[in-house]
Amino acid sequence: MNKVQEKVNVLEHIISVKGNLPNKQKQLCNYILENHQDIGLLTVKELAENANVGTTTVLRLVKTLGYNSFFELKKEFYEIQIDYSDRFENVQRSFDNDDQDNDYKTLSNVWQEGVRLLDQTFNPQLVENFKEAMDLIADAERINLLGLRPFKAVAIYLELLIEEFRSNTRQLSYDSESMFDRILQFKENEVMIIFGFTPYTQRTIDAAEVAYKRGVPIVLITDHLSCPIATFSNVILKVEPWEKYFTVMPIIALVEAIVVGLGKRNSKTSIQQIRNLVETLNEKKIIVD
């Protein structure tokens, strides 16, 4: 394996090269990105069958990625292996009792699904990428935010929290047509935070591509490493995809961690800004203690 690749996480390397690969190898890359926790347990034949490609495709991709053998590639996945066991299996099973109230079952199931997603999202890769993302966000002169469809609300929530102590945000989610006008005015000292979740909107992908071509760093918050926006992103913050119930709980946790981290980077100014805001709101009787 070459020296350049040794410095890059294997998943990041796959994301960076898959766009230029033949269709079958790209298909295999997407399978690996979505099932990387299991790759270390598979043989070449099993991986090929699971991804619906030939064994020759697997071996070609191994060489394309710069590895001498499939075994050498598998060792990389052992290093980033994370325990994905469901710690709430027993609790989930208890919800199947017929004598429980249906509303209680709904509340309990949704609640536990959110907690499970939070637990599985928090992993060493997220911690490492979060620090890199915070460096980009904290150093940026302007923070551009984009989330469409249900994730527009999350993008606006992030904007409202940041605006309490910093005034350098720009919301692109309100008008997806005019956002390209604004993106074309981006400068290199800005950053773009994109919420890209399945099913992806074409306008979100197009916006990421335009920003990428202008050299603007992109922090992508997504549920899948195979997200088409990943190719344009500097940092990817991946949350565990929901299975039974739609929930933005891990996304909200990430958003609030970004806000806290941003406030800590410049704590004296941030604290004073919030104090001034609270005093003004109290004075104008907008809020009551």
PDB file of C-alpha atoms in Angstrom:
ATOM      1  CA  MET A   1       0.000   0.000   0.000  1.00  0.00           C
ATOM      2  CA  ASN A   2       1.413   3.410  -0.902  1.00  0.00           C
ATOM      3  CA  LYS A   3       2.409   6.007   1.668  1.00  0.00           C
ATOM      4  CA  VAL A   4      -0.341   8.432   0.702  1.00  0.00           C
ATOM      5  CA  GLN A   5      -3.065   5.873   1.345  1.00  0.00           C
ATOM      6  CA  GLU A   6      -1.616   4.907   4.716  1.00  0.00           C
ATOM      7  CA  LYS A   7      -2.519   8.366   5.999  1.00  0.00           C
ATOM      8  CA  VAL A   8      -6.172   8.008   4.961  1.00  0.00           C
ATOM      9  CA  ASN A   9      -8.913   6.009   6.639  1.00  0.00           C
ATOM     10  CA  VAL A  10      -9.938   3.156   4.314  1.00  0.00           C
ATOM     11  CA  LEU A  11     -13.549   4.368   4.229  1.00  0.00           C
ATOM     12  CA  GLU A  12     -12.476   7.895   3.313  1.00  0.00           C
ATOM     13  CA  HIS A  13     -10.238   6.449   0.597  1.00  0.00           C
ATOM     14  CA  ILE A  14     -13.125   4.456  -0.900  1.00  0.00           C
ATOM     15  CA  ILE A  15     -15.343   7.544  -0.893  1.00  0.00           C
ATOM     16  CA  SER A  16     -12.686   9.596  -2.654  1.00  0.00           C
ATOM     17  CA  VAL A  17     -12.064   7.121  -5.498  1.00  0.00           C
ATOM     18  CA  LYS A  18     -15.421   5.418  -6.112  1.00  0.00           C
ATOM     19  CA  GLY A  19     -16.745   8.169  -8.399  1.00  0.00           C
ATOM     20  CA  ASN A  20     -14.099   7.338 -11.006  1.00  0.00           C
ATOM     21  CA  LEU A  21     -14.536   3.559 -10.923  1.00  0.00           C
ATOM     22  CA  PRO A  22     -16.477   1.269 -13.296  1.00  0.00           C
ATOM     23  CA  ASN A  23     -20.102   0.638 -12.353  1.00  0.00           C
ATOM     24  CA  LYS A  24     -19.552  -2.787 -10.794  1.00  0.00           C
ATOM     25  CA  GLN A  25     -16.660  -1.573  -8.635  1.00  0.00           C
ATOM     26  CA  LYS A  26     -18.728   1.469  -7.650  1.00  0.00           C
ATOM     27  CA  GLN A  27     -21.566  -0.884  -6.678  1.00  0.00           C
ATOM     28  CA  LEU A  28     -19.120  -2.885  -4.569  1.00  0.00           C
ATOM     29  CA  CYS A  29     -17.825   0.307  -2.937  1.00  0.00           C
ATOM     30  CA  ASN A  30     -21.339   1.311  -1.934  1.00  0.00           C
ATOM     31  CA  TYR A  31     -21.946  -2.097  -0.420  1.00  0.00           C
ATOM     32  CA  ILE A  32     -18.707  -1.893   1.562  1.00  0.00           C
ATOM     33  CA  LEU A  33     -19.517   1.602   2.828  1.00  0.00           C
ATOM     34  CA  GLU A  34     -22.938   0.499   4.054  1.00  0.00           C
ATOM     35  CA  ASN A  35     -21.749  -2.800   5.570  1.00  0.00           C
ATOM     36  CA  HIS A  36     -18.160  -2.078   6.580  1.00  0.00           C
ATOM     37  CA  GLN A  37     -18.690  -3.496  10.075  1.00  0.00           C
ATOM     38  CA  ASP A  38     -19.087  -6.968   8.526  1.00  0.00           C
ATOM     39  CA  ILE A  39     -16.309  -6.921   5.894  1.00  0.00           C
ATOM     40  CA  GLY A  40     -13.712  -8.363   8.253  1.00  0.00           C
ATOM     41  CA  LEU A  41     -15.814 -11.516   8.622  1.00  0.00           C
ATOM     42  CA  LEU A  42     -16.345 -12.232   4.906  1.00  0.00           C
ATOM     43  CA  THR A  43     -14.398 -14.173   2.290  1.00  0.00           C
ATOM     44  CA  VAL A  44     -13.881 -12.834  -1.225  1.00  0.00           C
ATOM     45  CA  LYS A  45     -16.669 -15.085  -2.487  1.00  0.00           C
ATOM     46  CA  GLU A  46     -19.099 -14.059   0.264  1.00  0.00           C
ATOM     47  CA  LEU A  47     -18.440 -10.367  -0.297  1.00  0.00           C
ATOM     48  CA  ALA A  48     -18.956 -10.787  -4.047  1.00  0.00           C
ATOM     49  CA  GLU A  49     -22.244 -12.630  -3.537  1.00  0.00           C
ATOM     50  CA  ASN A  50     -23.536 -10.125  -0.984  1.00  0.00           C
ATOM     51  CA  ALA A  51     -22.694  -7.177  -3.248  1.00  0.00           C
ATOM     52  CA  ASN A  52     -24.025  -8.978  -6.343  1.00  0.00           C
ATOM     53  CA  VAL A  53     -20.716  -8.694  -8.229  1.00  0.00           C
ATOM     54  CA  GLY A  54     -18.106 -11.179  -9.409  1.00  0.00           C
ATOM     55  CA  THR A  55     -15.065 -12.235  -7.384  1.00  0.00           C
ATOM     56  CA  THR A  56     -12.859 -10.632 -10.052  1.00  0.00           C
ATOM     57  CA  THR A  57     -14.526  -7.293  -9.265  1.00  0.00           C
ATOM     58  CA  VAL A  58     -13.583  -7.700  -5.611  1.00  0.00           C
ATOM     59  CA  LEU A  59      -9.969  -8.492  -6.466  1.00  0.00           C
ATOM     60  CA  ARG A  60      -9.749  -5.592  -8.922  1.00  0.00           C
ATOM     61  CA  LEU A  61     -11.069  -3.187  -6.304  1.00  0.00           C
ATOM     62  CA  VAL A  62      -8.528  -4.493  -3.773  1.00  0.00           C
ATOM     63  CA  LYS A  63      -5.720  -3.612  -6.198  1.00  0.00           C
ATOM     64  CA  THR A  64      -7.319  -0.286  -7.134  1.00  0.00           C
ATOM     65  CA  LEU A  65      -7.366   0.686  -3.458  1.00  0.00           C
ATOM     66  CA  GLY A  66      -3.654  -0.108  -3.227  1.00  0.00           C
ATOM     67  CA  TYR A  67      -3.721  -3.375  -1.248  1.00  0.00           C
ATOM     68  CA  ASN A  68      -1.717  -6.483  -2.090  1.00  0.00           C
ATOM     69  CA  SER A  69      -4.445  -8.907  -0.983  1.00  0.00           C
ATOM     70  CA  PHE A  70      -8.007  -9.083   0.306  1.00  0.00           C
ATOM     71  CA  PHE A  71      -6.622 -10.153   3.681  1.00  0.00           C
ATOM     72  CA  GLU A  72      -4.614  -6.922   3.861  1.00  0.00           C
ATOM     73  CA  LEU A  73      -7.757  -4.920   3.111  1.00  0.00           C
ATOM     74  CA  LYS A  74      -9.725  -6.807   5.781  1.00  0.00           C
ATOM     75  CA  LYS A  75      -7.132  -5.860   8.417  1.00  0.00           C
ATOM     76  CA  GLU A  76      -7.998  -2.207   7.805  1.00  0.00           C
ATOM     77  CA  PHE A  77     -11.617  -2.914   8.705  1.00  0.00           C
ATOM     78  CA  TYR A  78     -10.608  -4.710  11.883  1.00  0.00           C
ATOM     79  CA  GLU A  79      -8.981  -1.464  13.036  1.00  0.00           C
ATOM     80  CA  ILE A  80     -12.149   0.573  12.603  1.00  0.00           C
ATOM     81  CA  GLN A  81     -14.499  -2.184  13.757  1.00  0.00           C
ATOM     82  CA  ILE A  82     -17.178  -0.980  16.127  1.00  0.00           C
ATOM     83  CA  ASP A  83     -19.521  -2.993  18.270  1.00  0.00           C
ATOM     84  CA  TYR A  84     -22.953  -2.650  16.686  1.00  0.00           C
ATOM     85  CA  SER A  85     -24.732  -5.023  19.067  1.00  0.00           C
ATOM     86  CA  ASP A  86     -28.177  -3.883  20.118  1.00  0.00           C
ATOM     87  CA  ARG A  87     -28.004  -3.173  23.848  1.00  0.00           C
ATOM     88  CA  PHE A  88     -31.742  -2.721  24.067  1.00  0.00           C
ATOM     89  CA  GLU A  89     -32.823  -6.053  22.610  1.00  0.00           C
ATOM     90  CA  ASN A  90     -34.392  -7.241  25.859  1.00  0.00           C
ATOM     91  CA  VAL A  91     -36.248  -3.978  26.343  1.00  0.00           C
ATOM     92  CA  GLN A  92     -37.545  -4.066  22.768  1.00  0.00           C
ATOM     93  CA  ARG A  93     -38.755  -7.641  23.289  1.00  0.00           C
ATOM     94  CA  SER A  94     -40.717  -6.606  26.362  1.00  0.00           C
ATOM     95  CA  PHE A  95     -42.769  -4.193  24.247  1.00  0.00           C
ATOM     96  CA  ASP A  96     -44.417  -7.115  22.476  1.00  0.00           C
ATOM     97  CA  ASN A  97     -46.605  -7.911  25.508  1.00  0.00           C
ATOM     98  CA  ASP A  98     -50.238  -7.618  24.505  1.00  0.00           C
ATOM     99  CA  ASP A  99     -51.379  -6.337  27.894  1.00  0.00           C
ATOM    100  CA  GLN A 100     -49.547  -3.017  27.546  1.00  0.00           C
ATOM    101  CA  ASP A 101     -51.327   0.101  26.432  1.00  0.00           C
ATOM    102  CA  ASN A 102     -50.790   0.852  22.734  1.00  0.00           C
ATOM    103  CA  ASP A 103     -49.834   4.486  23.341  1.00  0.00           C
ATOM    104  CA  TYR A 104     -47.301   3.431  25.938  1.00  0.00           C
ATOM    105  CA  LYS A 105     -45.836   0.899  23.509  1.00  0.00           C
ATOM    106  CA  THR A 106     -45.506   3.572  20.832  1.00  0.00           C
ATOM    107  CA  LEU A 107     -43.800   6.017  23.176  1.00  0.00           C
ATOM    108  CA  SER A 108     -41.473   3.325  24.525  1.00  0.00           C
ATOM    109  CA  ASN A 109     -40.525   1.961  21.110  1.00  0.00           C
ATOM    110  CA  VAL A 110     -39.771   5.345  19.604  1.00  0.00           C
ATOM    111  CA  TRP A 111     -37.862   6.411  22.713  1.00  0.00           C
ATOM    112  CA  GLN A 112     -35.703   3.292  22.777  1.00  0.00           C
ATOM    113  CA  GLU A 113     -35.066   3.489  19.035  1.00  0.00           C
ATOM    114  CA  GLY A 114     -33.718   7.007  19.522  1.00  0.00           C
ATOM    115  CA  VAL A 115     -31.495   5.936  22.393  1.00  0.00           C
ATOM    116  CA  ARG A 116     -30.214   2.978  20.362  1.00  0.00           C
ATOM    117  CA  LEU A 117     -29.325   5.249  17.456  1.00  0.00           C
ATOM    118  CA  LEU A 118     -27.542   7.669  19.772  1.00  0.00           C
ATOM    119  CA  ASP A 119     -25.532   4.842  21.290  1.00  0.00           C
ATOM    120  CA  GLN A 120     -24.505   3.375  17.944  1.00  0.00           C
ATOM    121  CA  THR A 121     -23.747   6.754  16.364  1.00  0.00           C
ATOM    122  CA  PHE A 122     -21.226   7.675  19.043  1.00  0.00           C
ATOM    123  CA  ASN A 123     -18.025   5.899  17.959  1.00  0.00           C
ATOM    124  CA  PRO A 124     -14.290   6.667  17.558  1.00  0.00           C
ATOM    125  CA  GLN A 125     -14.688   7.681  13.908  1.00  0.00           C
ATOM    126  CA  LEU A 126     -17.347  10.253  14.790  1.00  0.00           C
ATOM    127  CA  VAL A 127     -15.158  11.664  17.576  1.00  0.00           C
ATOM    128  CA  GLU A 128     -12.197  12.035  15.229  1.00  0.00           C
ATOM    129  CA  ASN A 129     -14.254  13.629  12.457  1.00  0.00           C
ATOM    130  CA  PHE A 130     -16.092  15.903  14.881  1.00  0.00           C
ATOM    131  CA  LYS A 131     -12.850  17.579  15.933  1.00  0.00           C
ATOM    132  CA  GLU A 132     -11.911  18.145  12.301  1.00  0.00           C
ATOM    133  CA  ALA A 133     -15.365  19.543  11.573  1.00  0.00           C
ATOM    134  CA  MET A 134     -15.176  21.926  14.538  1.00  0.00           C
ATOM    135  CA  ASP A 135     -11.814  23.243  13.326  1.00  0.00           C
ATOM    136  CA  LEU A 136     -13.393  24.136   9.976  1.00  0.00           C
ATOM    137  CA  ILE A 137     -16.531  25.648  11.492  1.00  0.00           C
ATOM    138  CA  ALA A 138     -14.774  27.669  14.197  1.00  0.00           C
ATOM    139  CA  ASP A 139     -12.239  29.159  11.777  1.00  0.00           C
ATOM    140  CA  ALA A 140     -14.793  30.086   9.104  1.00  0.00           C
ATOM    141  CA  GLU A 141     -15.806  33.704   8.600  1.00  0.00           C
ATOM    142  CA  ARG A 142     -19.270  32.554   7.558  1.00  0.00           C
ATOM    143  CA  ILE A 143     -21.203  29.336   8.267  1.00  0.00           C
ATOM    144  CA  ASN A 144     -23.615  28.383   5.471  1.00  0.00           C
ATOM    145  CA  LEU A 145     -26.394  25.934   6.338  1.00  0.00           C
ATOM    146  CA  LEU A 146     -28.446  23.722   4.025  1.00  0.00           C
ATOM    147  CA  GLY A 147     -31.127  21.169   4.848  1.00  0.00           C
ATOM    148  CA  LEU A 148     -34.104  20.420   2.631  1.00  0.00           C
ATOM    149  CA  ARG A 149     -37.418  18.663   3.210  1.00  0.00           C
ATOM    150  CA  PRO A 150     -37.732  17.547   6.897  1.00  0.00           C
ATOM    151  CA  PHE A 151     -34.108  18.482   7.569  1.00  0.00           C
ATOM    152  CA  LYS A 152     -34.802  22.134   6.824  1.00  0.00           C
ATOM    153  CA  ALA A 153     -36.089  22.362  10.397  1.00  0.00           C
ATOM    154  CA  VAL A 154     -32.810  20.977  11.751  1.00  0.00           C
ATOM    155  CA  ALA A 155     -30.765  23.465   9.713  1.00  0.00           C
ATOM    156  CA  ILE A 156     -32.899  26.343  11.000  1.00  0.00           C
ATOM    157  CA  TYR A 157     -32.569  25.050  14.577  1.00  0.00           C
ATOM    158  CA  LEU A 158     -28.770  25.068  14.218  1.00  0.00           C
ATOM    159  CA  GLU A 159     -28.902  28.602  12.849  1.00  0.00           C
ATOM    160  CA  LEU A 160     -31.044  29.857  15.748  1.00  0.00           C
ATOM    161  CA  LEU A 161     -28.695  28.388  18.348  1.00  0.00           C
ATOM    162  CA  ILE A 162     -25.527  29.769  16.765  1.00  0.00           C
ATOM    163  CA  GLU A 163     -27.082  33.199  16.213  1.00  0.00           C
ATOM    164  CA  GLU A 164     -27.487  33.613  19.968  1.00  0.00           C
ATOM    165  CA  PHE A 165     -23.747  34.280  20.268  1.00  0.00           C
ATOM    166  CA  ARG A 166     -22.406  34.563  16.699  1.00  0.00           C
ATOM    167  CA  SER A 167     -23.821  36.446  13.739  1.00  0.00           C
ATOM    168  CA  ASN A 168     -21.931  34.783  10.906  1.00  0.00           C
ATOM    169  CA  THR A 169     -24.478  32.232   9.687  1.00  0.00           C
ATOM    170  CA  ARG A 170     -26.314  32.178   6.371  1.00  0.00           C
ATOM    171  CA  GLN A 171     -29.383  29.982   5.911  1.00  0.00           C
ATOM    172  CA  LEU A 172     -29.764  28.481   2.430  1.00  0.00           C
ATOM    173  CA  SER A 173     -32.713  26.228   3.235  1.00  0.00           C
ATOM    174  CA  TYR A 174     -35.513  28.769   2.860  1.00  0.00           C
ATOM    175  CA  ASP A 175     -35.337  29.088  -0.929  1.00  0.00           C
ATOM    176  CA  SER A 176     -33.700  26.230  -2.805  1.00  0.00           C
ATOM    177  CA  GLU A 177     -33.918  28.138  -6.093  1.00  0.00           C
ATOM    178  CA  SER A 178     -32.031  31.287  -5.088  1.00  0.00           C
ATOM    179  CA  MET A 179     -29.458  29.356  -3.033  1.00  0.00           C
ATOM    180  CA  PHE A 180     -27.285  28.890  -6.115  1.00  0.00           C
ATOM    181  CA  ASP A 181     -27.024  32.684  -6.440  1.00  0.00           C
ATOM    182  CA  ARG A 182     -25.641  32.789  -2.907  1.00  0.00           C
ATOM    183  CA  ILE A 183     -23.337  29.784  -3.318  1.00  0.00           C
ATOM    184  CA  LEU A 184     -21.702  31.428  -6.326  1.00  0.00           C
ATOM    185  CA  GLN A 185     -20.772  34.296  -3.997  1.00  0.00           C
ATOM    186  CA  PHE A 186     -19.086  32.001  -1.463  1.00  0.00           C
ATOM    187  CA  LYS A 187     -15.501  32.779  -0.537  1.00  0.00           C
ATOM    188  CA  GLU A 188     -12.832  30.253   0.398  1.00  0.00           C
ATOM    189  CA  ASN A 189     -12.868  31.351   4.047  1.00  0.00           C
ATOM    190  CA  GLU A 190     -16.469  30.158   4.418  1.00  0.00           C
ATOM    191  CA  VAL A 191     -17.771  26.705   5.325  1.00  0.00           C
ATOM    192  CA  MET A 192     -20.943  24.860   4.354  1.00  0.00           C
ATOM    193  CA  ILE A 193     -22.799  22.449   6.635  1.00  0.00           C
ATOM    194  CA  ILE A 194     -25.111  20.153   4.669  1.00  0.00           C
ATOM    195  CA  PHE A 195     -27.746  17.758   6.011  1.00  0.00           C
ATOM    196  CA  GLY A 196     -27.906  14.999   3.397  1.00  0.00           C
ATOM    197  CA  PHE A 197     -30.158  12.050   4.250  1.00  0.00           C
ATOM    198  CA  THR A 198     -31.926   9.387   2.219  1.00  0.00           C
ATOM    199  CA  PRO A 199     -33.816   9.869   0.028  1.00  0.00           C
ATOM    200  CA  TYR A 200     -31.393  12.526  -1.256  1.00  0.00           C
ATOM    201  CA  THR A 201     -32.690  15.615  -3.035  1.00  0.00           C
ATOM    202  CA  GLN A 202     -31.006  16.485  -6.314  1.00  0.00           C
ATOM    203  CA  ARG A 203     -30.800  20.150  -5.346  1.00  0.00           C
ATOM    204  CA  THR A 204     -28.798  19.300  -2.242  1.00  0.00           C
ATOM    205  CA  ILE A 205     -26.350  17.269  -4.343  1.00  0.00           C
ATOM    206  CA  ASP A 206     -26.097  20.046  -6.941  1.00  0.00           C
ATOM    207  CA  ALA A 207     -25.523  22.675  -4.244  1.00  0.00           C
ATOM    208  CA  ALA A 208     -22.702  20.606  -2.745  1.00  0.00           C
ATOM    209  CA  GLU A 209     -21.066  20.212  -6.150  1.00  0.00           C
ATOM    210  CA  VAL A 210     -21.186  23.954  -6.883  1.00  0.00           C
ATOM    211  CA  ALA A 211     -19.709  24.795  -3.455  1.00  0.00           C
ATOM    212  CA  TYR A 212     -17.032  22.120  -3.907  1.00  0.00           C
ATOM    213  CA  LYS A 213     -15.977  23.595  -7.265  1.00  0.00           C
ATOM    214  CA  ARG A 214     -15.607  26.979  -5.576  1.00  0.00           C
ATOM    215  CA  GLY A 215     -13.217  25.462  -3.054  1.00  0.00           C
ATOM    216  CA  VAL A 216     -15.543  25.902  -0.059  1.00  0.00           C
ATOM    217  CA  PRO A 217     -15.078  23.248   2.680  1.00  0.00           C
ATOM    218  CA  ILE A 218     -18.152  21.084   3.257  1.00  0.00           C
ATOM    219  CA  VAL A 219     -19.163  19.379   6.499  1.00  0.00           C
ATOM    220  CA  LEU A 220     -21.666  16.665   5.634  1.00  0.00           C
ATOM    221  CA  ILE A 221     -24.075  15.246   8.212  1.00  0.00           C
ATOM    222  CA  THR A 222     -25.574  12.068   6.778  1.00  0.00           C
ATOM    223  CA  ASP A 223     -26.837   8.576   7.539  1.00  0.00           C
ATOM    224  CA  HIS A 224     -24.853   6.749   4.845  1.00  0.00           C
ATOM    225  CA  LEU A 225     -21.210   6.946   3.759  1.00  0.00           C
ATOM    226  CA  SER A 226     -22.395   6.152   0.226  1.00  0.00           C
ATOM    227  CA  CYS A 227     -24.237   9.493   0.143  1.00  0.00           C
ATOM    228  CA  PRO A 228     -23.411  11.135  -3.238  1.00  0.00           C
ATOM    229  CA  ILE A 229     -22.468  14.345  -1.420  1.00  0.00           C
ATOM    230  CA  ALA A 230     -19.641  12.503   0.384  1.00  0.00           C
ATOM    231  CA  THR A 231     -17.413  12.880  -2.682  1.00  0.00           C
ATOM    232  CA  PHE A 232     -17.556  16.674  -2.315  1.00  0.00           C
ATOM    233  CA  SER A 233     -17.146  16.744   1.479  1.00  0.00           C
ATOM    234  CA  ASN A 234     -14.104  17.561   3.602  1.00  0.00           C
ATOM    235  CA  VAL A 235     -15.562  15.965   6.728  1.00  0.00           C
ATOM    236  CA  ILE A 236     -18.393  13.458   7.160  1.00  0.00           C
ATOM    237  CA  LEU A 237     -20.343  13.188  10.410  1.00  0.00           C
ATOM    238  CA  LYS A 238     -22.305   9.953  10.059  1.00  0.00           C
ATOM    239  CA  VAL A 239     -25.257   9.109  12.258  1.00  0.00           C
ATOM    240  CA  GLU A 240     -26.774   5.641  12.498  1.00  0.00           C
ATOM    241  CA  PRO A 241     -29.725   5.267  10.067  1.00  0.00           C
ATOM    242  CA  TRP A 242     -33.117   4.675  11.630  1.00  0.00           C
ATOM    243  CA  GLU A 243     -34.827   1.353  11.023  1.00  0.00           C
ATOM    244  CA  LYS A 244     -38.286   1.161  12.596  1.00  0.00           C
ATOM    245  CA  TYR A 245     -39.152   4.769  13.334  1.00  0.00           C
ATOM    246  CA  PHE A 246     -38.113   8.067  11.789  1.00  0.00           C
ATOM    247  CA  THR A 247     -36.219  10.142  14.345  1.00  0.00           C
ATOM    248  CA  VAL A 248     -33.773  13.052  14.222  1.00  0.00           C
ATOM    249  CA  MET A 249     -32.560  12.441  17.770  1.00  0.00           C
ATOM    250  CA  PRO A 250     -28.890  11.701  16.863  1.00  0.00           C
ATOM    251  CA  ILE A 251     -28.899  14.599  14.375  1.00  0.00           C
ATOM    252  CA  ILE A 252     -30.133  16.995  17.051  1.00  0.00           C
ATOM    253  CA  ALA A 253     -27.456  15.684  19.427  1.00  0.00           C
ATOM    254  CA  LEU A 254     -24.807  16.456  16.781  1.00  0.00           C
ATOM    255  CA  VAL A 255     -26.252  19.914  16.150  1.00  0.00           C
ATOM    256  CA  GLU A 256     -26.196  20.775  19.847  1.00  0.00           C
ATOM    257  CA  ALA A 257     -22.657  19.407  20.210  1.00  0.00           C
ATOM    258  CA  ILE A 258     -21.575  21.692  17.353  1.00  0.00           C
ATOM    259  CA  VAL A 259     -23.142  24.686  19.103  1.00  0.00           C
ATOM    260  CA  VAL A 260     -21.512  23.872  22.450  1.00  0.00           C
ATOM    261  CA  GLY A 261     -18.170  23.246  20.777  1.00  0.00           C
ATOM    262  CA  LEU A 262     -18.402  26.508  18.867  1.00  0.00           C
ATOM    263  CA  GLY A 263     -19.252  28.398  22.041  1.00  0.00           C
ATOM    264  CA  LYS A 264     -16.308  26.873  23.908  1.00  0.00           C
ATOM    265  CA  ARG A 265     -13.871  27.847  21.160  1.00  0.00           C
ATOM    266  CA  ASN A 266     -14.528  31.479  22.057  1.00  0.00           C
ATOM    267  CA  SER A 267     -16.118  31.130  25.478  1.00  0.00           C
ATOM    268  CA  LYS A 268     -15.622  34.645  26.875  1.00  0.00           C
ATOM    269  CA  THR A 269     -17.259  36.349  23.909  1.00  0.00           C
ATOM    270  CA  SER A 270     -19.973  33.699  23.620  1.00  0.00           C
ATOM    271  CA  ILE A 271     -20.946  33.910  27.296  1.00  0.00           C
ATOM    272  CA  GLN A 272     -21.074  37.701  27.233  1.00  0.00           C
ATOM    273  CA  GLN A 273     -23.208  37.688  24.081  1.00  0.00           C
ATOM    274  CA  ILE A 274     -25.722  35.320  25.665  1.00  0.00           C
ATOM    275  CA  ARG A 275     -25.798  37.380  28.875  1.00  0.00           C
ATOM    276  CA  ASN A 276     -26.497  40.538  26.890  1.00  0.00           C
ATOM    277  CA  LEU A 277     -29.258  38.753  24.985  1.00  0.00           C
ATOM    278  CA  VAL A 278     -30.927  37.421  28.140  1.00  0.00           C
ATOM    279  CA  GLU A 279     -30.751  40.846  29.823  1.00  0.00           C
ATOM    280  CA  THR A 280     -32.330  42.515  26.793  1.00  0.00           C
ATOM    281  CA  LEU A 281     -35.090  39.915  26.515  1.00  0.00           C
ATOM    282  CA  ASN A 282     -35.847  40.311  30.217  1.00  0.00           C
ATOM    283  CA  GLU A 283     -35.798  44.083  29.986  1.00  0.00           C
ATOM    284  CA  LYS A 284     -38.223  44.060  27.058  1.00  0.00           C
ATOM    285  CA  LYS A 285     -40.388  41.478  28.870  1.00  0.00           C
ATOM    286  CA  ILE A 286     -40.008  39.021  25.995  1.00  0.00           C
ATOM    287  CA  ILE A 287     -39.039  36.312  28.468  1.00  0.00           C
ATOM    288  CA  VAL A 288     -39.826  35.943  32.171  1.00  0.00           C
ATOM    289  CA  ASP A 289     -37.490  34.389  34.753  1.00  0.00           C
TER     290      ASP A 289
END
